[in-house]
Amino acid sequence: MVVSDDYVAMGHANGENMKTIILAGGVGTRLAEETEVRPKPMVEIGHRPILWHILKIYAHYGFNDFLIALGYKGEHIKRYMADYASLSANLTVDLGTGTVEQHESGREPEDWRVELIDTGRHTETGGRLLRLVDYLDDGTFMMTFGDGVSDVDIGALVAFHRSHGKLATLTAVRPPARFGHVELDGDVVSDFSEKPQAGEGWINGGFFILERGVLDYIDGEERHFQREPLERLARDGQLMAFRHTSFWQCMDTLRDKILLEQLWESGEAPWKVWA
């Protein structure tokens, strides 16, 4: 995917670097094979947590100020982020004095600021947002889920949101088909494509741009943000859709994890927009 330099730099345009919320507190019961021992955002694709992949997508576009809503087994995410800088660098450990000296690793360090906030183990997604109010600025912020990756152009998404002046923008995607698509001419297969994106219908793919006024639509911590608040925003004409027709995939099941792992190992992972 070709991305314009203007979009890559957009996160710092006019001094803007809005916060990105990542909802990372769910239990992930449909991926129990992995989530019995770790939260879903820490399930690895290519030896890196899917959370790392999501952070890399946003940082590629210049958005590197993150607010992660923790819940189920959130200590795993805290430990990972606390250790990230030292584990990515070369170290000298003096066992006599107990000092640790960090050296350059030859790799460019990640320019990320990550706030890790415990929003409760059983809190619903709307409630998690409400519990982050004190950490948000007054203006626009972004939000996504901690289990989905895409090659969505974040810069173009932000520009679209700025253009319409409404409270909320979601990224609308085509749901990935679970089975190969077959077109028939009589009994002859005239066309076959293995697991294409569905040709009809749109679903909520996350990757939201939101104004602070959206929080007024969440009337309790027991609310799922994806239900009543979004429904009310739509009824009020305050919810817009940024149509994304390229790659999007959530990691909802073990089957999804295997698919993402295969794409990464192939060296052609569509969501790897960074160099």
Coordinates of C-alpha atoms in Angstrom, one line a residue:
M1 CA 0.0 0.0 0.0
V2 CA 1.4 3.4 -1.0
V3 CA 1.0 6.1 1.7
S4 CA 1.6 9.8 1.0
D5 CA 4.2 11.6 3.1
D6 CA 1.5 14.1 4.1
Y7 CA -0.5 11.4 5.7
V8 CA 2.5 9.8 7.5
A9 CA 3.4 13.2 9.0
M10 CA -0.2 14.1 9.8
G11 CA 0.1 13.1 13.5
H12 CA 2.4 16.0 14.0
A13 CA 0.7 18.4 11.7
N14 CA -0.2 21.7 13.4
G15 CA 1.2 20.3 16.6
E16 CA -1.5 17.6 16.8
N17 CA -0.8 14.2 18.3
M18 CA -4.1 13.1 19.6
K19 CA -4.3 10.2 22.1
T20 CA -5.2 6.7 20.9
I21 CA -7.2 4.5 23.2
I22 CA -6.7 0.8 22.9
L23 CA -9.4 -1.3 24.7
A24 CA -7.4 -4.2 26.0
G25 CA -9.4 -5.5 29.0
G26 CA -11.7 -8.2 27.7
V27 CA -11.4 -11.9 28.6
G28 CA -11.3 -13.3 25.0
T29 CA -13.3 -16.4 25.7
R30 CA -13.4 -17.5 22.1
L31 CA -9.6 -17.7 22.1
A32 CA -9.4 -19.6 25.3
E33 CA -6.5 -21.8 24.1
E34 CA -4.4 -18.6 24.4
T35 CA -6.2 -16.4 26.8
E36 CA -6.2 -18.8 29.8
V37 CA -2.7 -17.6 30.5
R38 CA -2.6 -14.1 29.0
P39 CA -4.9 -11.3 27.8
K40 CA -5.8 -11.4 24.2
P41 CA -3.8 -8.3 23.2
M42 CA -0.7 -10.2 24.4
V43 CA -1.3 -13.2 22.1
E44 CA 1.6 -13.3 19.7
I45 CA 1.8 -12.9 15.9
G46 CA 5.3 -13.4 14.7
H47 CA 6.7 -13.5 18.2
R48 CA 5.3 -10.1 19.0
P49 CA 2.0 -9.4 20.8
I50 CA -0.8 -8.3 18.5
L51 CA -0.9 -5.2 20.7
W52 CA 2.6 -4.3 19.4
H53 CA 1.4 -4.6 15.8
I54 CA -1.4 -2.2 16.6
L55 CA 0.9 0.3 18.2
K56 CA 3.2 0.1 15.2
I57 CA 0.3 0.9 12.8
Y58 CA -0.6 4.1 14.6
A59 CA 3.0 5.2 15.2
H60 CA 3.7 4.8 11.5
Y61 CA 1.3 7.7 10.9
G62 CA 2.9 9.8 13.7
F63 CA 0.4 9.0 16.4
N64 CA 2.4 7.7 19.3
D65 CA 0.5 8.8 22.5
F66 CA -1.4 5.8 23.7
L67 CA -3.9 5.1 26.5
I68 CA -4.4 1.4 27.1
A69 CA -7.5 0.4 29.0
L70 CA -6.6 -2.7 31.0
G71 CA -8.7 -5.4 32.6
Y72 CA -8.4 -9.1 32.5
K73 CA -4.7 -10.1 33.3
G74 CA -3.7 -6.5 32.7
E75 CA -0.5 -7.1 34.6
H76 CA 0.9 -9.0 31.6
I77 CA 0.6 -5.8 29.5
K78 CA 2.1 -3.7 32.2
R79 CA 5.1 -6.0 32.5
Y80 CA 5.6 -6.1 28.8
M81 CA 5.6 -2.4 28.3
A82 CA 7.7 -1.8 31.4
D83 CA 10.4 -4.2 30.1
Y84 CA 10.1 -3.2 26.4
A85 CA 12.8 -0.6 26.3
S86 CA 15.4 -2.7 28.2
L87 CA 14.6 -5.9 26.3
S88 CA 15.0 -4.1 23.0
A89 CA 18.4 -2.8 23.8
N90 CA 21.9 -4.2 24.6
L91 CA 22.6 -4.3 28.4
T92 CA 25.5 -4.4 30.7
V93 CA 24.6 -5.9 34.1
D94 CA 26.9 -5.5 37.0
L95 CA 26.0 -8.3 39.4
G96 CA 28.2 -6.9 42.1
T97 CA 26.5 -3.5 42.3
G98 CA 23.1 -4.5 40.8
T99 CA 23.3 -1.7 38.2
V100 CA 22.0 -2.1 34.7
E101 CA 23.4 0.0 31.9
Q102 CA 21.5 0.3 28.6
H103 CA 23.3 0.7 25.3
E104 CA 22.2 1.4 21.8
S105 CA 20.9 -1.7 20.1
G106 CA 21.5 -0.5 16.5
R107 CA 17.7 -0.1 16.1
E108 CA 15.7 3.1 16.1
P109 CA 13.9 3.3 19.5
E110 CA 10.2 3.4 19.6
D111 CA 9.0 7.0 20.3
W112 CA 5.9 5.9 22.2
R113 CA 4.3 7.3 25.3
V114 CA 2.0 4.6 26.8
E115 CA -0.4 5.1 29.8
L116 CA -1.6 1.9 31.2
I117 CA -4.9 2.3 33.2
D118 CA -6.7 -0.4 35.1
T119 CA -10.4 -0.1 34.1
G120 CA -11.7 -3.2 35.9
R121 CA -11.8 -6.9 35.0
H122 CA -15.6 -7.0 34.2
T123 CA -16.2 -3.5 32.9
E124 CA -17.9 -3.2 29.6
T125 CA -16.3 -1.2 26.7
G126 CA -18.5 1.9 27.3
G127 CA -17.5 1.8 31.0
R128 CA -13.8 1.5 30.1
L129 CA -14.1 4.7 28.1
L130 CA -15.8 6.5 31.0
R131 CA -13.1 5.4 33.4
L132 CA -10.5 7.1 31.1
V133 CA -12.2 10.6 31.1
D134 CA -9.5 12.1 33.4
Y135 CA -6.7 11.0 31.1
L136 CA -8.2 12.5 27.9
D137 CA -7.7 16.0 26.5
D138 CA -10.6 18.1 25.6
G139 CA -10.4 17.5 21.8
T140 CA -10.4 14.6 19.4
F141 CA -9.1 11.2 20.3
M142 CA -8.9 7.8 18.5
M143 CA -9.9 4.4 19.7
T144 CA -9.6 0.8 18.6
F145 CA -9.8 -2.7 20.0
G146 CA -6.7 -4.7 21.1
D147 CA -7.3 -7.6 18.8
G148 CA -7.6 -6.3 15.2
V149 CA -5.1 -5.2 12.5
S150 CA -5.6 -3.5 9.2
D151 CA -3.8 -1.5 6.5
V152 CA -6.3 1.3 7.0
D153 CA -4.7 4.7 6.2
I154 CA -5.0 6.5 9.6
G155 CA -4.0 9.8 8.1
A156 CA -6.9 9.6 5.6
L157 CA -9.2 8.5 8.3
V158 CA -8.4 11.5 10.4
A159 CA -8.8 13.8 7.4
F160 CA -12.2 12.3 6.7
H161 CA -13.3 12.9 10.3
R162 CA -12.2 16.5 10.2
S163 CA -14.1 17.0 7.0
H164 CA -17.6 16.2 8.3
G165 CA -17.7 17.8 11.7
K166 CA -19.7 15.0 13.4
L167 CA -18.9 13.5 16.8
A168 CA -17.8 10.0 15.6
T169 CA -16.3 8.1 12.7
L170 CA -16.0 4.4 12.6
T171 CA -14.0 2.4 10.0
A172 CA -16.5 0.3 8.0
V173 CA -14.9 -2.9 6.5
R174 CA -16.0 -5.8 4.4
P175 CA -16.2 -8.9 6.7
P176 CA -13.6 -11.6 5.7
A177 CA -15.3 -14.6 4.2
R178 CA -14.7 -17.9 6.0
F179 CA -14.9 -20.1 3.0
G180 CA -13.7 -20.0 -0.6
H181 CA -16.0 -18.1 -3.0
V182 CA -17.2 -20.1 -6.0
E183 CA -19.0 -18.8 -9.1
L184 CA -20.6 -21.3 -11.4
D185 CA -21.4 -21.4 -15.1
G186 CA -23.7 -24.4 -15.1
D187 CA -21.6 -27.1 -13.5
V188 CA -18.3 -25.4 -14.4
V189 CA -16.5 -23.3 -11.8
S190 CA -15.9 -20.1 -13.7
D191 CA -14.2 -18.3 -10.8
F192 CA -12.8 -19.3 -7.5
S193 CA -11.1 -17.2 -4.8
E194 CA -10.0 -18.6 -1.4
K195 CA -11.4 -16.7 1.6
P196 CA -11.9 -13.3 -0.1
Q197 CA -13.3 -10.2 1.6
A198 CA -17.1 -10.5 1.4
G199 CA -18.5 -8.6 -1.6
E200 CA -21.6 -7.3 0.2
G201 CA -22.3 -5.7 3.5
W202 CA -20.2 -3.6 5.9
I203 CA -19.3 -4.2 9.5
N204 CA -17.7 -2.1 12.3
G205 CA -14.0 -2.6 12.0
G206 CA -13.1 -0.3 14.9
F207 CA -10.4 2.3 14.3
F208 CA -12.6 5.1 15.5
I209 CA -12.0 8.9 15.6
L210 CA -14.1 10.4 18.4
E211 CA -14.9 13.8 19.9
R212 CA -15.2 14.1 23.6
G213 CA -19.0 14.7 23.3
V214 CA -19.3 11.0 22.4
L215 CA -18.9 10.2 26.2
D216 CA -22.3 11.9 26.8
Y217 CA -23.9 9.0 24.9
I218 CA -22.6 6.4 27.4
D219 CA -25.1 6.5 30.2
G220 CA -23.5 3.9 32.5
E221 CA -20.5 1.6 32.9
E222 CA -22.5 -1.4 32.1
R223 CA -23.0 -0.2 28.5
H224 CA -21.2 -1.8 25.5
F225 CA -19.9 1.1 23.4
Q226 CA -20.7 -0.9 20.2
R227 CA -24.4 -1.1 21.1
E228 CA -26.6 1.7 22.6
P229 CA -24.1 4.6 22.3
L230 CA -23.3 3.9 18.7
E231 CA -27.0 3.3 17.9
R232 CA -27.9 6.6 19.5
L233 CA -25.1 8.4 17.7
A234 CA -26.4 7.0 14.4
R235 CA -30.0 8.0 15.2
D236 CA -28.8 11.6 15.9
G237 CA -26.8 11.7 12.6
Q238 CA -23.5 12.0 14.5
L239 CA -21.9 8.7 13.3
M240 CA -20.0 8.6 10.0
A241 CA -18.4 5.7 8.2
F242 CA -14.9 5.7 6.6
R243 CA -15.1 2.9 4.1
H244 CA -12.0 0.7 4.0
T245 CA -12.0 -1.8 1.2
S246 CA -8.6 -3.3 1.7
F247 CA -7.2 -5.6 4.4
W248 CA -8.8 -5.9 7.9
Q249 CA -8.8 -8.9 10.2
C250 CA -9.7 -9.3 13.9
M251 CA -8.2 -12.1 16.0
D252 CA -11.3 -13.6 17.5
T253 CA -10.6 -17.3 17.3
L254 CA -7.6 -19.7 17.0
R255 CA -8.4 -19.9 13.3
D256 CA -7.9 -16.1 13.0
K257 CA -4.6 -16.3 14.9
I258 CA -3.3 -19.0 12.6
L259 CA -4.3 -17.0 9.6
L260 CA -2.5 -13.9 10.8
E261 CA 0.6 -15.9 11.8
Q262 CA 0.7 -17.4 8.3
L263 CA 0.5 -14.0 6.7
W264 CA 3.3 -12.6 8.9
E265 CA 5.5 -15.6 8.2
S266 CA 5.0 -15.2 4.5
G267 CA 6.7 -11.8 4.7
E268 CA 3.7 -10.1 3.1
A269 CA 1.5 -9.2 6.1
P270 CA -0.8 -6.5 4.7
W271 CA -1.0 -4.6 7.9
K272 CA 2.8 -4.1 8.1
V273 CA 2.7 -0.5 6.8
W274 CA 5.9 0.4 8.7
A275 CA 9.4 -0.1 7.2

